[in-house]
Amino acid sequence: MEKLELTIEGMHCGGCATGIQMVTEGMDGMESSFVDLDSKKGTFEFDPEKVTKEMIIDEIVKLGYTAS
């Protein structure tokens, strides 16, 4: 498993954080996903053979946020 922390911009409420968390948790190979509105951080634990950093960022961007 690999762990990644991203800064996520554009979240305005708890629903934003929950939405990102739900979408990323649904990715094949994602072990865990935690998104915190207050710190604007997302922490993701995943199988690097199935998921890449770029794939996670792409899913977040599709929802209308920026991640780095």
Short mmCIF file of C-alpha atoms in Angstrom, two decimals:
data_model
loop_
_atom_site.label_atom_id
_atom_site.label_comp_id
_atom_site.label_asym_id
_atom_site.label_seq_id
_atom_site.Cartn_x
_atom_site.Cartn_y
_atom_site.Cartn_z
CA MET A 1 0.00 0.00 0.00
CA GLU A 2 1.06 3.54 -0.71
CA LYS A 3 -0.05 6.67 1.15
CA LEU A 4 -0.59 10.07 -0.45
CA GLU A 5 -1.54 13.45 1.03
CA LEU A 6 -2.97 16.11 -1.27
CA THR A 7 -4.01 19.71 -0.76
CA ILE A 8 -7.53 20.15 -2.14
CA GLU A 9 -8.80 23.61 -3.04
CA GLY A 10 -12.36 24.69 -3.75
CA MET A 11 -14.21 22.90 -0.94
CA HIS A 12 -16.84 25.06 0.79
CA CYS A 13 -18.67 22.66 3.12
CA GLY A 14 -18.63 19.23 4.69
CA GLY A 15 -20.63 17.91 1.76
CA CYS A 16 -17.76 18.80 -0.57
CA ALA A 17 -15.30 16.80 1.53
CA THR A 18 -17.73 13.89 1.85
CA GLY A 19 -18.34 13.83 -1.90
CA ILE A 20 -14.63 13.65 -2.68
CA GLN A 21 -14.14 10.98 -0.07
CA MET A 22 -17.00 8.85 -1.43
CA VAL A 23 -15.83 9.07 -5.04
CA THR A 24 -12.21 8.24 -4.24
CA GLU A 25 -13.19 5.40 -1.89
CA GLY A 26 -15.07 3.86 -4.81
CA MET A 27 -11.92 3.60 -6.92
CA ASP A 28 -10.66 0.07 -7.53
CA GLY A 29 -7.53 -0.39 -5.44
CA MET A 30 -8.31 2.39 -2.93
CA GLU A 31 -7.84 1.12 0.62
CA SER A 32 -8.90 4.27 2.48
CA SER A 33 -9.73 7.89 1.80
CA PHE A 34 -10.06 10.74 4.29
CA VAL A 35 -10.78 14.36 3.31
CA ASP A 36 -10.71 17.17 5.89
CA LEU A 37 -12.44 20.44 5.03
CA ASP A 38 -10.68 22.52 7.70
CA SER A 39 -7.12 21.60 6.70
CA LYS A 40 -8.01 21.30 2.98
CA LYS A 41 -6.14 17.99 2.94
CA GLY A 42 -6.96 14.58 1.61
CA THR A 43 -5.16 11.44 2.71
CA PHE A 44 -5.39 8.38 0.49
CA GLU A 45 -4.05 4.86 0.99
CA PHE A 46 -4.06 2.74 -2.15
CA ASP A 47 -2.58 -0.15 -4.10
CA PRO A 48 -0.08 1.47 -6.50
CA GLU A 49 -0.54 -1.41 -8.96
CA LYS A 50 -4.18 -0.36 -9.44
CA VAL A 51 -4.27 3.37 -8.64
CA THR A 52 -1.83 6.22 -9.33
CA LYS A 53 -1.53 9.71 -7.89
CA GLU A 54 -2.63 11.08 -11.26
CA MET A 55 -5.79 8.94 -11.24
CA ILE A 56 -6.75 10.23 -7.79
CA ILE A 57 -6.15 13.85 -8.82
CA ASP A 58 -8.17 13.30 -12.02
CA GLU A 59 -11.19 12.07 -10.02
CA ILE A 60 -11.00 15.12 -7.71
CA VAL A 61 -10.69 17.50 -10.68
CA LYS A 62 -13.73 15.88 -12.36
CA LEU A 63 -15.72 16.94 -9.27
CA GLY A 64 -14.68 20.56 -9.77
CA TYR A 65 -11.83 20.92 -7.27
CA THR A 66 -8.07 21.31 -7.61
CA ALA A 67 -5.60 18.96 -5.99
CA SER A 68 -1.84 18.98 -5.65
#
